[in-house]
Coordinates of C-alpha atoms in Angstrom, one line a residue:
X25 CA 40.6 39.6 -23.9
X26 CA 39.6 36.9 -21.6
X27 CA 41.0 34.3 -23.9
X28 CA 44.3 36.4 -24.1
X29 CA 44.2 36.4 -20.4
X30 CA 43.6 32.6 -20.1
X31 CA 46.8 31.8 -22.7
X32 CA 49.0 34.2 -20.8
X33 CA 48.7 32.5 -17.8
X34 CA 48.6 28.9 -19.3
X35 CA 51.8 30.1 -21.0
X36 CA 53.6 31.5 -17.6
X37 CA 52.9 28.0 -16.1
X38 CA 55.2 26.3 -18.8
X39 CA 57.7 29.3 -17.8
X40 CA 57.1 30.4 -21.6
X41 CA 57.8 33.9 -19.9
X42 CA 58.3 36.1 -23.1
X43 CA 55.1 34.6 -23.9
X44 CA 53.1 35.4 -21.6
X45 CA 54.3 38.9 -21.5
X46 CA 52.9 39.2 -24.8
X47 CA 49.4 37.8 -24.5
X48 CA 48.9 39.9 -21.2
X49 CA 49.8 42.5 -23.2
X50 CA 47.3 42.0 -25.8
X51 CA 44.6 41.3 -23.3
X52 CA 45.5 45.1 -22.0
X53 CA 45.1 46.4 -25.1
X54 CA 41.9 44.9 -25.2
X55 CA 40.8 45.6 -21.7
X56 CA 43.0 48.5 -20.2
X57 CA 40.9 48.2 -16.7
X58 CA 41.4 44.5 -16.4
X59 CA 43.1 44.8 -12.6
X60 CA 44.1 40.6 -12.9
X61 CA 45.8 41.5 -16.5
X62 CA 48.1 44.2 -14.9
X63 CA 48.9 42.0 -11.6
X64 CA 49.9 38.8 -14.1
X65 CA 51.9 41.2 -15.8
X66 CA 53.7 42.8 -13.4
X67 CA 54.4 39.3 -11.7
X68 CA 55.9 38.5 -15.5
X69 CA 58.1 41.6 -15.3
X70 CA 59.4 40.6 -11.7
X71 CA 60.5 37.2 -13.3
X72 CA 62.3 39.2 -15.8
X73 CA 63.7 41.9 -13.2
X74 CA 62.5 45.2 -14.7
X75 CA 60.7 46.3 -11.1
X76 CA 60.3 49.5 -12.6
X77 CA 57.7 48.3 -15.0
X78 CA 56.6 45.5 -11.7
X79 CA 55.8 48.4 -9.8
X80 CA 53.8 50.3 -12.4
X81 CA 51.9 47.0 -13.6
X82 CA 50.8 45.9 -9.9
X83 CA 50.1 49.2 -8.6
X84 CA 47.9 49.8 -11.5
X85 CA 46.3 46.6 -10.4
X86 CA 45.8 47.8 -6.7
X87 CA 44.3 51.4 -7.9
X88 CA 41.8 49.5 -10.4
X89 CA 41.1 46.8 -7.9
X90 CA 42.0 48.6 -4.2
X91 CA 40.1 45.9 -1.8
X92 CA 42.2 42.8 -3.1
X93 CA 45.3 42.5 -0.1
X94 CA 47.3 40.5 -2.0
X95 CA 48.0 42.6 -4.8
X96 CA 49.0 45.6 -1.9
X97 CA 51.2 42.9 -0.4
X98 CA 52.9 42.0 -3.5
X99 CA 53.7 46.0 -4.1
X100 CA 54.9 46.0 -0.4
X101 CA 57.2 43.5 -1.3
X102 CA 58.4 45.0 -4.7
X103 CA 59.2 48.5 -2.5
X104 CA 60.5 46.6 0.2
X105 CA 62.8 44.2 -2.3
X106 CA 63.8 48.4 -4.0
X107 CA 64.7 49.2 -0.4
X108 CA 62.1 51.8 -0.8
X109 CA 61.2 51.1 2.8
X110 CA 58.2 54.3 3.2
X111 CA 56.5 53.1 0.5
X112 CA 56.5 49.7 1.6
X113 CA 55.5 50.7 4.8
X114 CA 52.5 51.9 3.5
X115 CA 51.6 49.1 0.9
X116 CA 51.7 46.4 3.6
X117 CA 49.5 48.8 6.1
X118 CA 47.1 48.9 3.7
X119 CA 47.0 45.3 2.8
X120 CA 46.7 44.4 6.5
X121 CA 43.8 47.4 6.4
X122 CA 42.3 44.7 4.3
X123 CA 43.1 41.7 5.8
X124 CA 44.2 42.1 9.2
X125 CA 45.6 39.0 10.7
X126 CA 47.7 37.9 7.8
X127 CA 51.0 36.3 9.1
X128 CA 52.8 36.6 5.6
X129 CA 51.9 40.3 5.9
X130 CA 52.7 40.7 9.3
X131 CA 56.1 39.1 8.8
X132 CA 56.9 41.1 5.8
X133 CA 56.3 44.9 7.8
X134 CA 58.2 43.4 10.7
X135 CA 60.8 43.3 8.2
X136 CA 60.8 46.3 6.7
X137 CA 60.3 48.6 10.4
X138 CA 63.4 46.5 11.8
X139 CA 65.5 47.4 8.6
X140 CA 64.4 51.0 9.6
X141 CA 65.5 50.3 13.1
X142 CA 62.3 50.5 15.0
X143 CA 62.5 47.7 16.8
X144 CA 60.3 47.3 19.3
X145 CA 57.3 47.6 16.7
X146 CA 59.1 44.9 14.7
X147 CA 59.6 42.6 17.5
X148 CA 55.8 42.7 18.3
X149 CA 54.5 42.1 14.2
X150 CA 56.9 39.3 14.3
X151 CA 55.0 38.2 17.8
X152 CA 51.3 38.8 16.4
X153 CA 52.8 37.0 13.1
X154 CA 53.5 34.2 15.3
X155 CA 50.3 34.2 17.2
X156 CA 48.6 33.9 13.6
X157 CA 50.6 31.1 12.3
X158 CA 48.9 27.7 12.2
X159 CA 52.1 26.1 12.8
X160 CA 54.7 28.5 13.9
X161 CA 57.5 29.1 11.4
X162 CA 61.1 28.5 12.0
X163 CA 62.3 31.6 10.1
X164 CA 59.7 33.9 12.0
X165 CA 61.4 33.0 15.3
X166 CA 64.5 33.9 13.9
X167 CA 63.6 36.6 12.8
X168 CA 62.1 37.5 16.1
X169 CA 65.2 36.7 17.9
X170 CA 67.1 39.0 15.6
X171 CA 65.2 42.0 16.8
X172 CA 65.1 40.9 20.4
X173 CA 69.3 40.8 19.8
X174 CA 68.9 44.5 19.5
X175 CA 66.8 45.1 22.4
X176 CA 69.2 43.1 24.6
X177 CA 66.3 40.8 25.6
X178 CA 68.7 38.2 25.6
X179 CA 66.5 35.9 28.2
X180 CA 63.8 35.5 25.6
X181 CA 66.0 34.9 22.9
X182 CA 67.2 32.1 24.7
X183 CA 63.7 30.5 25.2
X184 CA 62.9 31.2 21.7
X185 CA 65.7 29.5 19.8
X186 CA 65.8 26.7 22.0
X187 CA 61.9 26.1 20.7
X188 CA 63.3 26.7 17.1
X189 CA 65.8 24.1 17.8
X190 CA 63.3 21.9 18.9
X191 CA 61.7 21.9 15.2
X192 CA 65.1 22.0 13.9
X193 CA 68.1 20.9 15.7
X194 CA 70.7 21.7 13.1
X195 CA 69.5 25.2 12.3
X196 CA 73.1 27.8 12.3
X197 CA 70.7 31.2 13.4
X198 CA 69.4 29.7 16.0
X199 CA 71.9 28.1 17.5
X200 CA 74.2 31.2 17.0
X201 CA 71.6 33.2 18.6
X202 CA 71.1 30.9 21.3
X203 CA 75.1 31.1 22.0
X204 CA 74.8 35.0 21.8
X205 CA 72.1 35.0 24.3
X206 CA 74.7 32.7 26.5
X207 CA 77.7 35.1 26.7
X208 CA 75.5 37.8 27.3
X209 CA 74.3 36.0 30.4
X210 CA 77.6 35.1 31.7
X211 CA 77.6 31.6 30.1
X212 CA 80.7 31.1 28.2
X213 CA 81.6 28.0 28.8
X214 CA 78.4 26.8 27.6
X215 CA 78.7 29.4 24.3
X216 CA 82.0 28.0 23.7
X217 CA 80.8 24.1 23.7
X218 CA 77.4 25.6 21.3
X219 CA 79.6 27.3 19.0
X220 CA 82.5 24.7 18.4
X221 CA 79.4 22.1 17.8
X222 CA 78.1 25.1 15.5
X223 CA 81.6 25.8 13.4
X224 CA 81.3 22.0 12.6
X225 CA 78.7 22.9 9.7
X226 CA 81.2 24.4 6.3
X227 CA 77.8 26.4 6.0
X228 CA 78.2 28.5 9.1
X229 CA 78.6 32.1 9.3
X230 CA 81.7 34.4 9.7
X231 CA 79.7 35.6 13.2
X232 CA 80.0 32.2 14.6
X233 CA 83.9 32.1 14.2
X234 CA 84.5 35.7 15.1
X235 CA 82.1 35.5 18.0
X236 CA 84.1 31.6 19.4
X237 CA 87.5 33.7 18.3
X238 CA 86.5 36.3 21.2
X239 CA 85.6 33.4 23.7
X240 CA 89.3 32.3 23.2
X241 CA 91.0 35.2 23.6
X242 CA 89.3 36.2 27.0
X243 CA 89.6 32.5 27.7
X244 CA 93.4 33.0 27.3
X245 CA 93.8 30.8 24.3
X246 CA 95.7 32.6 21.7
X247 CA 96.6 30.0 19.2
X248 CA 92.8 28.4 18.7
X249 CA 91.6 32.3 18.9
X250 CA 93.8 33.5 16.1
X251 CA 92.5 30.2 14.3
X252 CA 89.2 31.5 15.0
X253 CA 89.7 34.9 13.8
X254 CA 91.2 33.3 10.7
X255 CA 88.1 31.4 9.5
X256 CA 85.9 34.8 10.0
X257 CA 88.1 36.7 7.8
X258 CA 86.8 34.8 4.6
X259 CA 83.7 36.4 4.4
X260 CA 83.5 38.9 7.5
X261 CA 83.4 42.9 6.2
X262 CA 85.3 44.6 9.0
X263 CA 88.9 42.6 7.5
X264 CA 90.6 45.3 8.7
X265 CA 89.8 45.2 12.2
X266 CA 89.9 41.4 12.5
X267 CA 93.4 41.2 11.3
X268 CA 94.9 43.9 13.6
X269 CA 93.1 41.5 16.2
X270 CA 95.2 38.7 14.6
X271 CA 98.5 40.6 14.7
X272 CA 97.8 42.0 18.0
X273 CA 97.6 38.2 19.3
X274 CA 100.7 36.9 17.3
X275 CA 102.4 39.7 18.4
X276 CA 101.4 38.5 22.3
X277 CA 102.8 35.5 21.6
X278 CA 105.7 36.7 20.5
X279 CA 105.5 35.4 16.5
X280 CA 106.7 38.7 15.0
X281 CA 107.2 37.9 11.6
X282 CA 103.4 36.2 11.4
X283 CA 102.0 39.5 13.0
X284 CA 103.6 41.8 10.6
X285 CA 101.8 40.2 8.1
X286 CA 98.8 40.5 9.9
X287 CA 99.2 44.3 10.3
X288 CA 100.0 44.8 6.6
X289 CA 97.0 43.0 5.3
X290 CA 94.9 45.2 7.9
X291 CA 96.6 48.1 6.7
X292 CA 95.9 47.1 3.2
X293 CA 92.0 47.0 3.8
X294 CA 91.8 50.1 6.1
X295 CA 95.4 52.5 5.5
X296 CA 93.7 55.6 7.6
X297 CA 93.2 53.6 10.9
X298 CA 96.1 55.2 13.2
X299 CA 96.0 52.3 15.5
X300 CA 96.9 49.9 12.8
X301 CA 99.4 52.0 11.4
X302 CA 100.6 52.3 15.5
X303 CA 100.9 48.6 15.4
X304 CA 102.6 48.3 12.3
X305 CA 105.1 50.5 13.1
X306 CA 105.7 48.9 16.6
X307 CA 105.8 45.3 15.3
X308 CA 108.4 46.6 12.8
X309 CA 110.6 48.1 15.1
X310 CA 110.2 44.5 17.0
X311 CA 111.4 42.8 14.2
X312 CA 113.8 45.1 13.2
X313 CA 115.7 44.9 16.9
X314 CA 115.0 41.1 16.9
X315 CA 116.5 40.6 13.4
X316 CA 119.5 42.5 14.0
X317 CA 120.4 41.3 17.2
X318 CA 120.1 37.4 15.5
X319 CA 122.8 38.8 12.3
X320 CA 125.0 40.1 14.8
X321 CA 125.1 36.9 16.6
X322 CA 125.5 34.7 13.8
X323 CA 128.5 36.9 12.5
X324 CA 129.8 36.3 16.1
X325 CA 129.6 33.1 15.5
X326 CA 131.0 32.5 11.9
X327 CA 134.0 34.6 12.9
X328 CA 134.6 31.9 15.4
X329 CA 133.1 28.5 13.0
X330 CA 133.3 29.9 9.4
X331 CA 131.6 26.7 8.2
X332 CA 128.6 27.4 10.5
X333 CA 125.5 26.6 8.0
X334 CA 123.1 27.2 10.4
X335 CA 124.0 30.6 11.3
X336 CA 124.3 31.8 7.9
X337 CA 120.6 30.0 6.9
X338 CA 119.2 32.1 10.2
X339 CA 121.5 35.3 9.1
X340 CA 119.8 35.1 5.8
X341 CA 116.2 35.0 6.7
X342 CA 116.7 37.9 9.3
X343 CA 118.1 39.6 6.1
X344 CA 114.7 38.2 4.4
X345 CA 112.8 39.5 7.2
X346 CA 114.3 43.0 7.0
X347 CA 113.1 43.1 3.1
X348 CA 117.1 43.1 2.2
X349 CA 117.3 40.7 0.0
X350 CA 120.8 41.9 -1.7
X351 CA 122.5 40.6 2.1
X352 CA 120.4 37.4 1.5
X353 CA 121.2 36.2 -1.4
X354 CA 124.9 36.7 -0.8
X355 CA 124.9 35.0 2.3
X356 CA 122.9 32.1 0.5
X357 CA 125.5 32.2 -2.3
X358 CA 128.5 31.9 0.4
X359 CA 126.5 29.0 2.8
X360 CA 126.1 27.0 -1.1
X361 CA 129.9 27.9 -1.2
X362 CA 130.6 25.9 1.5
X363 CA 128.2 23.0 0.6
X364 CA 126.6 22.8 -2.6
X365 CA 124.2 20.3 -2.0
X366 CA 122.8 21.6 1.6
X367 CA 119.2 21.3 0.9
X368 CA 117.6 24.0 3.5
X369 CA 120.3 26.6 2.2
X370 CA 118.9 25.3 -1.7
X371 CA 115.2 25.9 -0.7
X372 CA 116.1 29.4 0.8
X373 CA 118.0 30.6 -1.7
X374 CA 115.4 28.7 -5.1
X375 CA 112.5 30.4 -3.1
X376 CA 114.1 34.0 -2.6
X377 CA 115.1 34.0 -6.4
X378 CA 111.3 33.2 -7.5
X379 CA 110.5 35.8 -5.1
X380 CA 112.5 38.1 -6.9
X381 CA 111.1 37.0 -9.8
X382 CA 113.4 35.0 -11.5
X383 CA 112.2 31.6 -12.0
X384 CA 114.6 30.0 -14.3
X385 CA 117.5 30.3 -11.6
X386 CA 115.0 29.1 -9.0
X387 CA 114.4 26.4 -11.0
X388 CA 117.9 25.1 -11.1
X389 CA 118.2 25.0 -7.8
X390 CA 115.1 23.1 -7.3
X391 CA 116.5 20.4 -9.8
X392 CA 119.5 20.0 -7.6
X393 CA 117.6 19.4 -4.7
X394 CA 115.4 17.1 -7.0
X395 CA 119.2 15.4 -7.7
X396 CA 120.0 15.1 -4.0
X397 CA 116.7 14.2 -2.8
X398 CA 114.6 12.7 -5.6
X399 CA 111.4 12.2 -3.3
X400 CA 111.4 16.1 -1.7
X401 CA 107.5 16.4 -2.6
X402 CA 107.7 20.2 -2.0
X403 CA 110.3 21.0 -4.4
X404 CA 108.2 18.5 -7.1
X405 CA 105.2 21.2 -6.1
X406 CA 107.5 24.3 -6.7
X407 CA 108.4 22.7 -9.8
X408 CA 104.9 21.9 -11.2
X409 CA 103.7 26.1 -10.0
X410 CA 107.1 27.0 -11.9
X411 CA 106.1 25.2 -15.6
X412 CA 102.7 26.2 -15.1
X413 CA 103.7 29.7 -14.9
X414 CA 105.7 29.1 -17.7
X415 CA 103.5 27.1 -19.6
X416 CA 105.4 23.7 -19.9
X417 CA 102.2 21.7 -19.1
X418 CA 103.8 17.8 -19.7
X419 CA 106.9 18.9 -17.0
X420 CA 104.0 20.4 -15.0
X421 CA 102.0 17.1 -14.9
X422 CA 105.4 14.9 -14.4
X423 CA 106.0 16.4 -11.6
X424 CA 102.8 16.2 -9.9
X425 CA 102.6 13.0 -11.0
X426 CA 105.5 12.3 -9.0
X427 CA 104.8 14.2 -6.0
X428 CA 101.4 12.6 -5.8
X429 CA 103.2 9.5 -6.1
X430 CA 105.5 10.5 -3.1
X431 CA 103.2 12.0 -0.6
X432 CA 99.2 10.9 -2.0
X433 CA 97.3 12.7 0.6
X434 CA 98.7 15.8 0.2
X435 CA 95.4 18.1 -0.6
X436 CA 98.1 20.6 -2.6
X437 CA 98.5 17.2 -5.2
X438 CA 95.1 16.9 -6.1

């Protein structure tokens, strides 16, 4: 058994897995009360993920061997990683029973008791694991500050990060804790200046940009707030309410059509919330009034200049806007009339008819713009989109070729 034992472990540590699964078995077999047999093999099943068979392997290990701590802190973390949190609770206890000024341990319950909300008994494992540390770890201290967010001790959080960022100037958490622990105090100038230094890293969290989005809208700066809120939204799990927060803003500054947008996509992600169905309806009556009044003054006008092509390109995006498309395209087809080769009028009309789904059409109106204005790099992008979709790959490729030609630094191109 002993030899079976010393293969299975020679064979793990060449990450021969399957391997060493079967030698620890054999040594089992062998020796059924061997407790460093059932540990090694429950360690092999963990690498595998069956923590069913994990769990049964190592707590065999800590009944047939009950004074070894690591193999109790191993189960506590197989519980804790099963979200059973209870029996965790009670695997680490006993381990620390055994041993008890391990930090690793220490660290580990904190974990578990804050994911169980106690707090305050988190905050001070994470402390003792701290005191027990040789060299005091980085993620500890976050961790720390984490719990110390929830007990609105936002003075020590402040003294805490700026000691992790001492040992590690560019770490996110603490930084983003530290700029937490700023607005709490009153400090947002200073959070502000943290966070935009923060939102610099492409590895920073949605909280950063949703937390600096908030600073800008009490700071009365609607544009770079909305921008803000924009960047959370890629990863943030409340989209619904950080897009009503978008429209709402738009809607401030008066941008009606981007803000129904806004409201739909919350709407999208959250249907049953009355005040985003409130807003929606509002912004649509907005638009609808704004979009009206704009068609009635355009027919004023073309009644007195029928060869107005401004008025009907504005006339037919309020018709857009108002999701009648019918109006549009006839007002595009008599603005055309007028003069063929008007390229904002072409654009309107190629991109309502892909819209509407028909491509072809669209498509001959983007080669007459193509005709007028061989070096319109949009229209060559429309075109490449349009053969891709259709699966002419060499026109595709000729046109980006050309529009890479045309405008090189165009991130679309590439």
């Amino acid at each position: 058994s002993k030899a079976y034992y010393q293969l299975g472990i020679l064979e793990r540590s060449l990450n021969n897995v399957a391997e060493a699964r079967n030698l620890l078995q054999k040594c089992i077999q062998l020796s059924p009360d061997d407790p460093y047999a059932h540990y090694q093999l429950g360690m092999i099943y963990r690498e595998l993920g069956e923590t069913s068979l994990a769990l049964m392997e190592i707590k065999r290990a800590t009944i047939l061997h009950p004074t070894d701590s690591y193999g109790h802190s191993k189960l506590g973390q197989l519980y804790q990683q099963s979200r059973q949190y209870d029996l965790a609770i009670a695997a680490y206890s006993q381990a620390l029973s055994l041993k008890p000024e391990d930090p690793f341990v220490l660290e580990r319950l904190g974990e578990v008791l804050a994911a169980k909300e106690l707090y305050e008994r988190a905050a001070e494992l994470f402390q003792e694991a701290l005191a027990h540390q040789f060299h005091p770890s980085v993620e500890t201290m976050i961790s720390l500050g984490q719990v110390l967010r929830h007990l609105e001790d936002y003075s020590e959080i402040e003294v805490l990060m700026n000691e992790v960022l001492r040992l590690d100037p560019d770490n996110c958490d603490g930084a983003f804790l530290k700029a937490i622990a700023m607005i709490k105090q009153n400090r947002s100038v200073e959070a502000i200046a943290l966070l935009e230094k923060l939102t610099e890293n492409p590895a920073v969290s949605y909280e950063a940009w949703l937390e600096l989005g908030k600073l800008y809208q009490a700071d009365n700066h609607p544009e770079k707030a909305v921008s803000a809120f924009i960047r959370a939204s890629t990863c943030a799990p409340d989209q619904a309410g950080i897009w009503n927060n978008i429209g709402i803003l738009l809607s401030n500054q008066k941008a009606y059509e981007e803000a129904l947008k806004a409201f739909r996509k919350a709407a999208s992600f959250d249907y049953t919330d009355q005040q985003i169905s409130s807003n929606l309806k509002a912004i649509q009556k907005k638009l609808e009034a704004s979009c009206n009044r704009i068609i009635e003054a355009r027919r004023e006008t073309l009644e007195k200049s029928p060869d107005d092509l401004e008025a009907y390109l504005e006339m037919g995006r309020a018709f857009e806007v108002l999701q009648r498309p019918d109006e549009a395209m006839m007002t595009y087809q008599r603005l055309l009339s007028i003069k063929p080769d008007y390229i904002p009028g072409l654009m309107c009309y190629a991109e309502l008819l892909r819209n509407r789904g028909k491509l072809k059409m669209a498509m001959r109106c983007y080669r007459e713009i193509i005709k007028i204005d061989p070096e319109n790099a949009d229209t060559h992008m429309f075109m490449v989109q349009a053969n891709l979709n259709l699966g002419f790959l060499n026109e595709a490729l000729r046109h980006a070729v050309i529009a890479q030609k045309i405008s090189p630094d165009d991130p679309r191109v590439h």
